[in-house]
Amino acid sequence: MRWDHLRLDGDDGPAPPLIERGAVARTFDTPEFRGMTFYEVRARTVVNKVPEASRVPFRWTVNPYRGCTHACSYCFARKSHEYLDFDAGADFDSRIVVKVNAAERVRAELAAPRWRGEHIAMGTNVDCYQRAEGRYRLMPGIIAALAEAANPFSILTKGSLILRDLPLLAEAAARTRVGAAVSVGSLDRDLGRAVEPGAPPPRRRLEVCAALNEAGVGCGVLMGPVLPYLSDSPAQLEAAVRQIAEAGATSVSAITLHLRPGAREWFLSWLREHHPGLVVPYARLYRGGAYAPREYQERIARRVRDLAAEYGVGGRAAHRRSPAPPPSAEPPPAAPPQQLTLL
């Protein structure tokens, strides 16, 4: 059965998903949560192994939430909401599953004899510092459990709420390897507001990067997704990397937009509404599947690497104790309107 780990402890035999049974559904009558429903569940496990076929450079993740109030139109994790019998569009943005026992499960799973202390990546499916975290406060307990076990971990986020936990992260960094990265595709505020309406502005994320590095928690930047025709011009890439360098990022790496099922339909719907003239160019570019042509991806990655070297990204923070985590798959956006450029 899908999502067995979201069933109640003590359940035996076949049963429908927890979401359909014993979850507590809450709504909050405050402006930031209006129109949203939160399903509070007690997960059986939260330290999850990444499928072998995945393209990411880590084996274990912790995701205290499913669904994300950042509402990024391109989010690759949208399809996973369908496994809970929700849709990958509006439901993903507004029906959030909250694993309220996440911290206690992390502590228990790290204490199990079979656990080998491997690196745990967070923020790799949906953002653990989305707005819901301000109410549920799951991350302090998770960070504390990881620090007590001296278990290495990394966090990828768009959320400025990570600064609330800066003292905990600094303490953890004194005991184990702690890495952080913020997701910033470009610095175009208008594009960011349109394509990821629930996330903090890109410049605010660079302020987060600077604050983390100043506190001794090494923070890099995942520059992604780079959006073809919208944030991929040489000038846009140069402006983004220059400001990333000014924020003192320990590293920068680029990831080009990929459109898997679920995300593909939702993003193309957004594109038809906001940039109808790009629908046909996108259809051509992504006619081969979820990924842009390899040549295009490599060109973007190479240009960002060259710019990083030019601006000395990592130079001022290379002595930091905690390296940035490896690039994952969760991204952001950015840049000028309808300029048709593929570099």
mmCIF file of C-alpha atoms in Angstrom:
data_model
loop_
_atom_site.group_PDB
_atom_site.id
_atom_site.type_symbol
_atom_site.label_atom_id
_atom_site.label_comp_id
_atom_site.label_asym_id
_atom_site.label_seq_id
_atom_site.Cartn_x
_atom_site.Cartn_y
_atom_site.Cartn_z
ATOM 1 C CA MET A 1 0.000 0.000 0.000
ATOM 2 C CA ARG A 2 1.273 3.477 -0.859
ATOM 3 C CA TRP A 3 2.524 5.568 2.064
ATOM 4 C CA ASP A 4 2.413 2.738 4.589
ATOM 5 C CA HIS A 5 4.701 4.844 6.781
ATOM 6 C CA LEU A 6 1.892 7.390 7.206
ATOM 7 C CA ARG A 7 -0.406 4.914 8.944
ATOM 8 C CA LEU A 8 -1.164 4.955 12.637
ATOM 9 C CA ASP A 9 1.160 2.967 14.885
ATOM 10 C CA GLY A 10 -0.410 -0.354 15.676
ATOM 11 C CA ASP A 11 -2.292 -0.746 12.389
ATOM 12 C CA ASP A 12 -2.202 -4.312 11.139
ATOM 13 C CA GLY A 13 -3.244 -5.815 7.853
ATOM 14 C CA PRO A 14 -4.547 -4.026 4.775
ATOM 15 C CA ALA A 15 -6.032 -0.623 5.372
ATOM 16 C CA PRO A 16 -6.695 2.552 3.396
ATOM 17 C CA PRO A 17 -4.104 5.347 3.582
ATOM 18 C CA LEU A 18 -4.041 7.293 6.834
ATOM 19 C CA ILE A 19 -5.129 10.432 5.033
ATOM 20 C CA GLU A 20 -8.514 8.765 4.472
ATOM 21 C CA ARG A 21 -8.804 7.498 8.043
ATOM 22 C CA GLY A 22 -7.501 8.981 11.239
ATOM 23 C CA ALA A 23 -5.704 12.167 10.225
ATOM 24 C CA VAL A 24 -6.681 15.327 12.053
ATOM 25 C CA ALA A 25 -7.582 18.016 9.511
ATOM 26 C CA ARG A 26 -7.138 21.616 10.647
ATOM 27 C CA THR A 27 -7.734 24.986 9.079
ATOM 28 C CA PHE A 28 -6.486 28.263 10.515
ATOM 29 C CA ASP A 29 -8.388 31.506 10.138
ATOM 30 C CA THR A 30 -5.357 33.690 9.593
ATOM 31 C CA PRO A 31 -4.423 35.491 6.362
ATOM 32 C CA GLU A 32 -1.268 33.458 5.710
ATOM 33 C CA PHE A 33 -3.148 30.132 5.964
ATOM 34 C CA ARG A 34 -6.538 31.058 4.533
ATOM 35 C CA GLY A 35 -7.845 28.413 2.127
ATOM 36 C CA MET A 36 -5.374 25.796 3.356
ATOM 37 C CA THR A 37 -5.988 22.502 5.128
ATOM 38 C CA PHE A 38 -3.388 20.755 7.258
ATOM 39 C CA TYR A 39 -3.596 16.996 7.811
ATOM 40 C CA GLU A 40 -1.813 16.086 11.025
ATOM 41 C CA VAL A 41 -0.528 12.516 10.907
ATOM 42 C CA ARG A 42 1.690 10.331 13.063
ATOM 43 C CA ALA A 43 4.202 8.738 10.715
ATOM 44 C CA ARG A 44 5.719 5.325 11.284
ATOM 45 C CA THR A 45 9.012 6.369 9.710
ATOM 46 C CA VAL A 46 10.471 9.686 8.595
ATOM 47 C CA VAL A 47 14.057 8.740 7.738
ATOM 48 C CA ASN A 48 13.437 7.475 4.223
ATOM 49 C CA LYS A 49 15.762 5.814 1.745
ATOM 50 C CA VAL A 50 16.006 7.413 -1.677
ATOM 51 C CA PRO A 51 15.081 5.051 -4.554
ATOM 52 C CA GLU A 52 18.150 3.591 -6.256
ATOM 53 C CA ALA A 53 17.070 5.018 -9.618
ATOM 54 C CA SER A 54 17.073 8.587 -8.303
ATOM 55 C CA ARG A 55 19.574 11.079 -9.749
ATOM 56 C CA VAL A 56 20.447 12.669 -6.405
ATOM 57 C CA PRO A 57 23.796 12.283 -4.587
ATOM 58 C CA PHE A 58 22.444 11.216 -1.195
ATOM 59 C CA ARG A 59 20.733 8.083 0.133
ATOM 60 C CA TRP A 60 18.542 9.256 3.019
ATOM 61 C CA THR A 61 16.042 12.058 3.491
ATOM 62 C CA VAL A 62 13.722 13.486 6.117
ATOM 63 C CA ASN A 63 10.615 15.305 4.888
ATOM 64 C CA PRO A 64 8.356 16.465 7.746
ATOM 65 C CA TYR A 65 5.764 17.828 5.310
ATOM 66 C CA ARG A 66 4.074 16.726 2.095
ATOM 67 C CA GLY A 67 2.715 19.416 -0.177
ATOM 68 C CA CYS A 68 4.153 22.932 -0.002
ATOM 69 C CA THR A 69 2.758 26.402 0.540
ATOM 70 C CA HIS A 70 5.544 27.942 -1.579
ATOM 71 C CA ALA A 71 3.279 26.910 -4.489
ATOM 72 C CA CYS A 72 6.123 26.823 -7.029
ATOM 73 C CA SER A 73 4.480 26.061 -10.366
ATOM 74 C CA TYR A 74 7.433 23.929 -11.525
ATOM 75 C CA CYS A 75 7.912 21.822 -8.366
ATOM 76 C CA PHE A 76 8.950 18.289 -9.335
ATOM 77 C CA ALA A 77 7.370 16.886 -6.144
ATOM 78 C CA ARG A 78 3.828 17.678 -7.270
ATOM 79 C CA LYS A 79 3.235 14.200 -8.656
ATOM 80 C CA SER A 80 3.805 12.656 -5.215
ATOM 81 C CA HIS A 81 0.620 14.313 -3.928
ATOM 82 C CA GLU A 82 -1.418 12.075 -6.204
ATOM 83 C CA TYR A 83 -0.253 9.077 -4.151
ATOM 84 C CA LEU A 84 -2.337 10.533 -1.325
ATOM 85 C CA ASP A 85 -5.384 10.858 -3.609
ATOM 86 C CA PHE A 86 -4.876 14.617 -3.876
ATOM 87 C CA ASP A 87 -4.230 16.423 -7.146
ATOM 88 C CA ALA A 88 -0.818 17.677 -8.205
ATOM 89 C CA GLY A 89 -2.060 21.228 -8.735
ATOM 90 C CA ALA A 90 -4.029 23.315 -6.244
ATOM 91 C CA ASP A 91 -4.146 20.492 -3.666
ATOM 92 C CA PHE A 92 -0.349 20.355 -3.557
ATOM 93 C CA ASP A 93 -0.296 24.073 -2.702
ATOM 94 C CA SER A 94 -3.102 24.056 -0.137
ATOM 95 C CA ARG A 95 -3.532 20.558 1.393
ATOM 96 C CA ILE A 96 -0.451 19.979 3.483
ATOM 97 C CA VAL A 97 0.374 16.751 5.310
ATOM 98 C CA VAL A 98 2.177 17.426 8.608
ATOM 99 C CA LYS A 99 4.076 14.590 10.292
ATOM 100 C CA VAL A 100 3.587 15.894 13.808
ATOM 101 C CA ASN A 101 5.776 13.184 15.389
ATOM 102 C CA ALA A 102 8.701 13.752 13.008
ATOM 103 C CA ALA A 103 11.220 14.722 15.690
ATOM 104 C CA GLU A 104 10.494 11.745 17.941
ATOM 105 C CA ARG A 105 10.683 9.383 14.968
ATOM 106 C CA VAL A 106 14.051 10.822 13.876
ATOM 107 C CA ARG A 107 15.409 10.315 17.382
ATOM 108 C CA ALA A 108 14.132 6.733 17.509
ATOM 109 C CA GLU A 109 15.340 5.800 14.028
ATOM 110 C CA LEU A 110 18.822 7.216 14.573
ATOM 111 C CA ALA A 111 19.077 5.153 17.766
ATOM 112 C CA ALA A 112 18.226 1.884 15.984
ATOM 113 C CA PRO A 113 21.138 -0.607 15.850
ATOM 114 C CA ARG A 114 20.860 -0.859 12.056
ATOM 115 C CA TRP A 115 21.430 2.874 11.504
ATOM 116 C CA ARG A 116 24.963 3.641 10.282
ATOM 117 C CA GLY A 117 25.078 7.405 10.729
ATOM 118 C CA GLU A 118 24.801 8.288 7.039
ATOM 119 C CA HIS A 119 24.212 11.804 5.750
ATOM 120 C CA ILE A 120 20.559 12.912 5.829
ATOM 121 C CA ALA A 121 19.313 15.512 3.345
ATOM 122 C CA MET A 122 16.301 17.704 4.104
ATOM 123 C CA GLY A 123 14.293 19.976 1.835
ATOM 124 C CA THR A 124 14.832 17.641 -1.092
ATOM 125 C CA ASN A 125 11.159 16.911 -1.786
ATOM 126 C CA VAL A 126 9.257 19.856 -0.341
ATOM 127 C CA ASP A 127 10.592 22.720 1.744
ATOM 128 C CA CYS A 128 10.918 21.950 5.449
ATOM 129 C CA TYR A 129 10.887 25.715 6.108
ATOM 130 C CA GLN A 130 7.673 26.474 4.276
ATOM 131 C CA ARG A 131 5.141 28.687 6.082
ATOM 132 C CA ALA A 132 3.552 25.760 7.945
ATOM 133 C CA GLU A 133 6.804 25.313 9.877
ATOM 134 C CA GLY A 134 6.182 28.644 11.596
ATOM 135 C CA ARG A 135 3.149 27.106 13.276
ATOM 136 C CA TYR A 136 4.209 23.477 13.742
ATOM 137 C CA ARG A 137 7.883 24.016 14.679
ATOM 138 C CA LEU A 138 9.017 20.526 13.702
ATOM 139 C CA MET A 139 12.540 21.423 12.625
ATOM 140 C CA PRO A 140 14.001 22.417 16.026
ATOM 141 C CA GLY A 141 13.283 18.926 17.362
ATOM 142 C CA ILE A 142 14.638 17.282 14.225
ATOM 143 C CA ILE A 143 17.849 19.335 14.304
ATOM 144 C CA ALA A 144 18.293 18.612 18.007
ATOM 145 C CA ALA A 145 17.904 14.868 17.408
ATOM 146 C CA LEU A 146 20.464 14.936 14.604
ATOM 147 C CA ALA A 147 22.897 16.975 16.693
ATOM 148 C CA GLU A 148 22.559 14.651 19.709
ATOM 149 C CA ALA A 149 23.407 11.709 17.454
ATOM 150 C CA ALA A 150 26.236 13.674 15.774
ATOM 151 C CA ASN A 151 24.629 12.656 12.497
ATOM 152 C CA PRO A 152 25.690 14.686 9.423
ATOM 153 C CA PHE A 153 22.888 16.479 7.594
ATOM 154 C CA SER A 154 22.099 19.209 5.087
ATOM 155 C CA ILE A 155 19.151 21.488 4.436
ATOM 156 C CA LEU A 156 18.006 22.978 1.128
ATOM 157 C CA THR A 157 15.431 25.746 1.456
ATOM 158 C CA LYS A 158 13.833 28.847 0.036
ATOM 159 C CA GLY A 159 12.499 29.752 3.475
ATOM 160 C CA SER A 160 13.880 32.570 5.617
ATOM 161 C CA LEU A 161 12.439 30.781 8.657
ATOM 162 C CA ILE A 162 15.648 28.750 8.827
ATOM 163 C CA LEU A 163 17.208 31.759 10.597
ATOM 164 C CA ARG A 164 14.952 31.078 13.589
ATOM 165 C CA ASP A 165 16.958 27.877 14.100
ATOM 166 C CA LEU A 166 20.374 29.417 13.537
ATOM 167 C CA PRO A 167 21.561 28.838 17.138
ATOM 168 C CA LEU A 168 20.576 25.162 16.873
ATOM 169 C CA LEU A 169 22.330 24.808 13.530
ATOM 170 C CA ALA A 170 25.492 26.426 14.878
ATOM 171 C CA GLU A 171 25.462 24.031 17.852
ATOM 172 C CA ALA A 172 24.950 21.076 15.530
ATOM 173 C CA ALA A 173 27.820 22.267 13.302
ATOM 174 C CA ALA A 174 30.129 22.051 16.308
ATOM 175 C CA ARG A 175 29.308 18.335 16.641
ATOM 176 C CA THR A 176 28.918 17.092 13.075
ATOM 177 C CA ARG A 177 28.989 18.151 9.427
ATOM 178 C CA VAL A 178 26.121 20.513 8.706
ATOM 179 C CA GLY A 179 25.513 21.965 5.263
ATOM 180 C CA ALA A 180 22.926 24.415 4.009
ATOM 181 C CA ALA A 181 21.915 25.751 0.626
ATOM 182 C CA VAL A 182 19.313 28.232 -0.501
ATOM 183 C CA SER A 183 17.524 27.894 -3.804
ATOM 184 C CA VAL A 184 17.784 31.043 -5.962
ATOM 185 C CA GLY A 185 17.346 30.796 -9.721
ATOM 186 C CA SER A 186 17.666 34.497 -10.474
ATOM 187 C CA LEU A 187 17.109 37.826 -8.803
ATOM 188 C CA ASP A 188 14.037 38.909 -10.792
ATOM 189 C CA ARG A 189 11.470 39.639 -8.081
ATOM 190 C CA ASP A 190 8.490 39.862 -10.448
ATOM 191 C CA LEU A 191 9.178 36.495 -12.042
ATOM 192 C CA GLY A 192 9.739 34.999 -8.608
ATOM 193 C CA ARG A 193 6.421 36.345 -7.356
ATOM 194 C CA ALA A 194 4.630 34.887 -10.376
ATOM 195 C CA VAL A 195 6.187 31.424 -10.500
ATOM 196 C CA GLU A 196 6.718 30.750 -6.752
ATOM 197 C CA PRO A 197 4.140 33.008 -5.074
ATOM 198 C CA GLY A 198 4.408 31.595 -1.549
ATOM 199 C CA ALA A 199 8.204 31.769 -1.222
ATOM 200 C CA PRO A 200 10.301 34.646 0.141
ATOM 201 C CA PRO A 201 11.763 36.964 -2.521
ATOM 202 C CA PRO A 202 15.077 35.866 -4.076
ATOM 203 C CA ARG A 203 17.084 38.677 -2.467
ATOM 204 C CA ARG A 204 15.786 37.684 0.944
ATOM 205 C CA ARG A 205 17.144 34.185 0.339
ATOM 206 C CA LEU A 206 20.584 35.610 -0.381
ATOM 207 C CA GLU A 207 20.363 37.488 2.921
ATOM 208 C CA VAL A 208 19.672 34.110 4.548
ATOM 209 C CA CYS A 209 22.750 32.682 2.829
ATOM 210 C CA ALA A 210 24.891 35.522 4.136
ATOM 211 C CA ALA A 211 23.533 35.186 7.682
ATOM 212 C CA LEU A 212 24.173 31.442 7.787
ATOM 213 C CA ASN A 213 27.746 31.866 6.591
ATOM 214 C CA GLU A 214 28.376 34.662 9.082
ATOM 215 C CA ALA A 215 27.240 32.285 11.841
ATOM 216 C CA GLY A 216 29.661 29.596 10.665
ATOM 217 C CA VAL A 217 27.081 27.358 8.998
ATOM 218 C CA GLY A 218 28.373 26.953 5.462
ATOM 219 C CA CYS A 219 25.694 27.873 2.949
ATOM 220 C CA GLY A 220 25.807 27.559 -0.823
ATOM 221 C CA VAL A 221 23.275 28.358 -3.530
ATOM 222 C CA LEU A 222 21.419 25.979 -5.796
ATOM 223 C CA MET A 223 20.739 28.165 -8.792
ATOM 224 C CA GLY A 224 17.646 26.546 -10.064
ATOM 225 C CA PRO A 225 15.650 26.045 -11.862
ATOM 226 C CA VAL A 226 17.031 28.126 -14.660
ATOM 227 C CA LEU A 227 13.926 28.755 -16.758
ATOM 228 C CA PRO A 228 14.467 28.630 -20.535
ATOM 229 C CA TYR A 229 13.601 31.921 -22.261
ATOM 230 C CA LEU A 230 12.837 33.534 -18.880
ATOM 231 C CA SER A 231 15.996 33.471 -16.769
ATOM 232 C CA ASP A 232 18.691 32.019 -19.032
ATOM 233 C CA SER A 233 20.199 35.011 -20.808
ATOM 234 C CA PRO A 234 23.920 35.712 -20.301
ATOM 235 C CA ALA A 235 23.082 38.974 -18.537
ATOM 236 C CA GLN A 236 20.651 37.290 -16.158
ATOM 237 C CA LEU A 237 23.053 34.494 -15.293
ATOM 238 C CA GLU A 238 25.863 36.982 -14.736
ATOM 239 C CA ALA A 239 23.741 39.190 -12.466
ATOM 240 C CA ALA A 240 22.613 36.214 -10.398
ATOM 241 C CA VAL A 241 26.092 34.774 -9.878
ATOM 242 C CA ARG A 242 27.554 38.178 -9.059
ATOM 243 C CA GLN A 243 25.024 38.722 -6.277
ATOM 244 C CA ILE A 244 25.409 35.147 -5.067
ATOM 245 C CA ALA A 245 29.138 35.835 -4.716
ATOM 246 C CA GLU A 246 28.416 39.064 -2.841
ATOM 247 C CA ALA A 247 26.300 37.056 -0.375
ATOM 248 C CA GLY A 248 29.379 34.974 0.467
ATOM 249 C CA ALA A 249 27.981 31.670 -0.814
ATOM 250 C CA THR A 250 30.292 28.710 -0.300
ATOM 251 C CA SER A 251 29.312 27.301 -3.696
ATOM 252 C CA VAL A 252 26.896 27.723 -6.569
ATOM 253 C CA SER A 253 25.561 25.132 -8.983
ATOM 254 C CA ALA A 254 22.912 25.414 -11.664
ATOM 255 C CA ILE A 255 20.022 23.123 -12.475
ATOM 256 C CA THR A 256 17.835 23.595 -15.529
ATOM 257 C CA LEU A 257 14.062 23.299 -15.309
ATOM 258 C CA HIS A 258 12.833 19.743 -15.656
ATOM 259 C CA LEU A 259 9.176 18.967 -16.220
ATOM 260 C CA ARG A 260 8.120 15.591 -14.895
ATOM 261 C CA PRO A 261 4.483 14.471 -15.002
ATOM 262 C CA GLY A 262 2.419 16.468 -12.538
ATOM 263 C CA ALA A 263 4.765 19.435 -12.594
ATOM 264 C CA ARG A 264 4.693 19.523 -16.396
ATOM 265 C CA GLU A 265 0.931 20.029 -16.656
ATOM 266 C CA TRP A 266 0.814 22.613 -13.856
ATOM 267 C CA PHE A 267 3.789 24.616 -15.151
ATOM 268 C CA LEU A 268 2.527 24.639 -18.742
ATOM 269 C CA SER A 269 -0.836 25.881 -17.479
ATOM 270 C CA TRP A 270 1.040 28.711 -15.713
ATOM 271 C CA LEU A 271 2.992 29.379 -18.908
ATOM 272 C CA ARG A 272 -0.191 29.646 -21.005
ATOM 273 C CA GLU A 273 -1.550 32.227 -18.585
ATOM 274 C CA HIS A 274 1.565 34.340 -18.067
ATOM 275 C CA HIS A 275 3.685 33.813 -21.210
ATOM 276 C CA PRO A 276 1.475 32.347 -23.971
ATOM 277 C CA GLY A 277 4.093 33.175 -26.605
ATOM 278 C CA LEU A 278 6.451 30.658 -24.998
ATOM 279 C CA VAL A 279 4.133 27.650 -25.130
ATOM 280 C CA VAL A 280 5.337 26.515 -28.562
ATOM 281 C CA PRO A 281 9.056 27.107 -27.830
ATOM 282 C CA TYR A 282 8.705 25.066 -24.638
ATOM 283 C CA ALA A 283 6.931 22.292 -26.498
ATOM 284 C CA ARG A 284 9.867 22.128 -28.912
ATOM 285 C CA LEU A 285 12.516 22.287 -26.212
ATOM 286 C CA TYR A 286 10.913 19.585 -24.058
ATOM 287 C CA ARG A 287 9.633 17.371 -26.844
ATOM 288 C CA GLY A 288 12.132 14.715 -25.792
ATOM 289 C CA GLY A 289 10.637 14.313 -22.322
ATOM 290 C CA ALA A 290 11.092 15.817 -18.856
ATOM 291 C CA TYR A 291 14.530 17.304 -19.495
ATOM 292 C CA ALA A 292 15.839 20.009 -21.780
ATOM 293 C CA PRO A 293 18.433 18.804 -24.320
ATOM 294 C CA ARG A 294 21.723 17.795 -22.704
ATOM 295 C CA GLU A 295 23.636 20.353 -24.744
ATOM 296 C CA TYR A 296 21.474 23.144 -23.307
ATOM 297 C CA GLN A 297 21.833 21.870 -19.735
ATOM 298 C CA GLU A 298 25.606 21.597 -20.059
ATOM 299 C CA ARG A 299 25.861 25.065 -21.562
ATOM 300 C CA ILE A 300 24.000 26.595 -18.617
ATOM 301 C CA ALA A 301 26.027 24.628 -16.053
ATOM 302 C CA ARG A 302 29.323 25.531 -17.744
ATOM 303 C CA ARG A 303 28.426 29.233 -17.924
ATOM 304 C CA VAL A 304 27.532 29.310 -14.228
ATOM 305 C CA ARG A 305 30.766 27.489 -13.314
ATOM 306 C CA ASP A 306 32.775 30.015 -15.316
ATOM 307 C CA LEU A 307 30.991 32.934 -13.674
ATOM 308 C CA ALA A 308 31.505 31.384 -10.226
ATOM 309 C CA ALA A 309 35.238 31.202 -10.896
ATOM 310 C CA GLU A 310 35.262 34.762 -12.230
ATOM 311 C CA TYR A 311 33.514 36.156 -9.153
ATOM 312 C CA GLY A 312 35.327 33.935 -6.681
ATOM 313 C CA VAL A 313 32.305 32.126 -5.274
ATOM 314 C CA GLY A 314 33.436 30.185 -2.222
ATOM 315 C CA GLY A 315 36.650 32.129 -1.788
ATOM 316 C CA ARG A 316 35.611 34.047 1.293
ATOM 317 C CA ALA A 317 33.846 31.101 2.914
ATOM 318 C CA ALA A 318 36.144 28.228 1.971
ATOM 319 C CA HIS A 319 37.394 27.968 5.536
ATOM 320 C CA ARG A 320 33.924 27.312 6.914
ATOM 321 C CA ARG A 321 33.479 24.150 8.919
ATOM 322 C CA SER A 322 30.347 22.985 7.143
ATOM 323 C CA PRO A 323 30.222 22.382 3.379
ATOM 324 C CA ALA A 324 27.122 23.121 1.386
ATOM 325 C CA PRO A 325 24.989 20.080 0.613
ATOM 326 C CA PRO A 326 25.060 18.470 -2.805
ATOM 327 C CA PRO A 327 22.567 19.865 -5.308
ATOM 328 C CA SER A 328 19.230 18.124 -5.022
ATOM 329 C CA ALA A 329 16.222 18.657 -7.085
ATOM 330 C CA GLU A 330 14.083 21.288 -5.462
ATOM 331 C CA PRO A 331 14.490 24.718 -7.261
ATOM 332 C CA PRO A 332 13.419 28.429 -7.669
ATOM 333 C CA PRO A 333 13.045 30.878 -10.654
ATOM 334 C CA ALA A 334 13.580 34.358 -12.125
ATOM 335 C CA ALA A 335 14.062 37.068 -14.850
ATOM 336 C CA PRO A 336 12.881 39.320 -17.696
ATOM 337 C CA PRO A 337 9.774 38.779 -19.735
ATOM 338 C CA GLN A 338 9.598 37.468 -23.231
ATOM 339 C CA GLN A 339 13.164 37.531 -24.451
ATOM 340 C CA LEU A 340 13.717 34.383 -26.489
ATOM 341 C CA THR A 341 17.262 33.333 -25.777
ATOM 342 C CA LEU A 342 18.957 30.048 -25.244
ATOM 343 C CA LEU A 343 22.308 31.775 -24.606
#
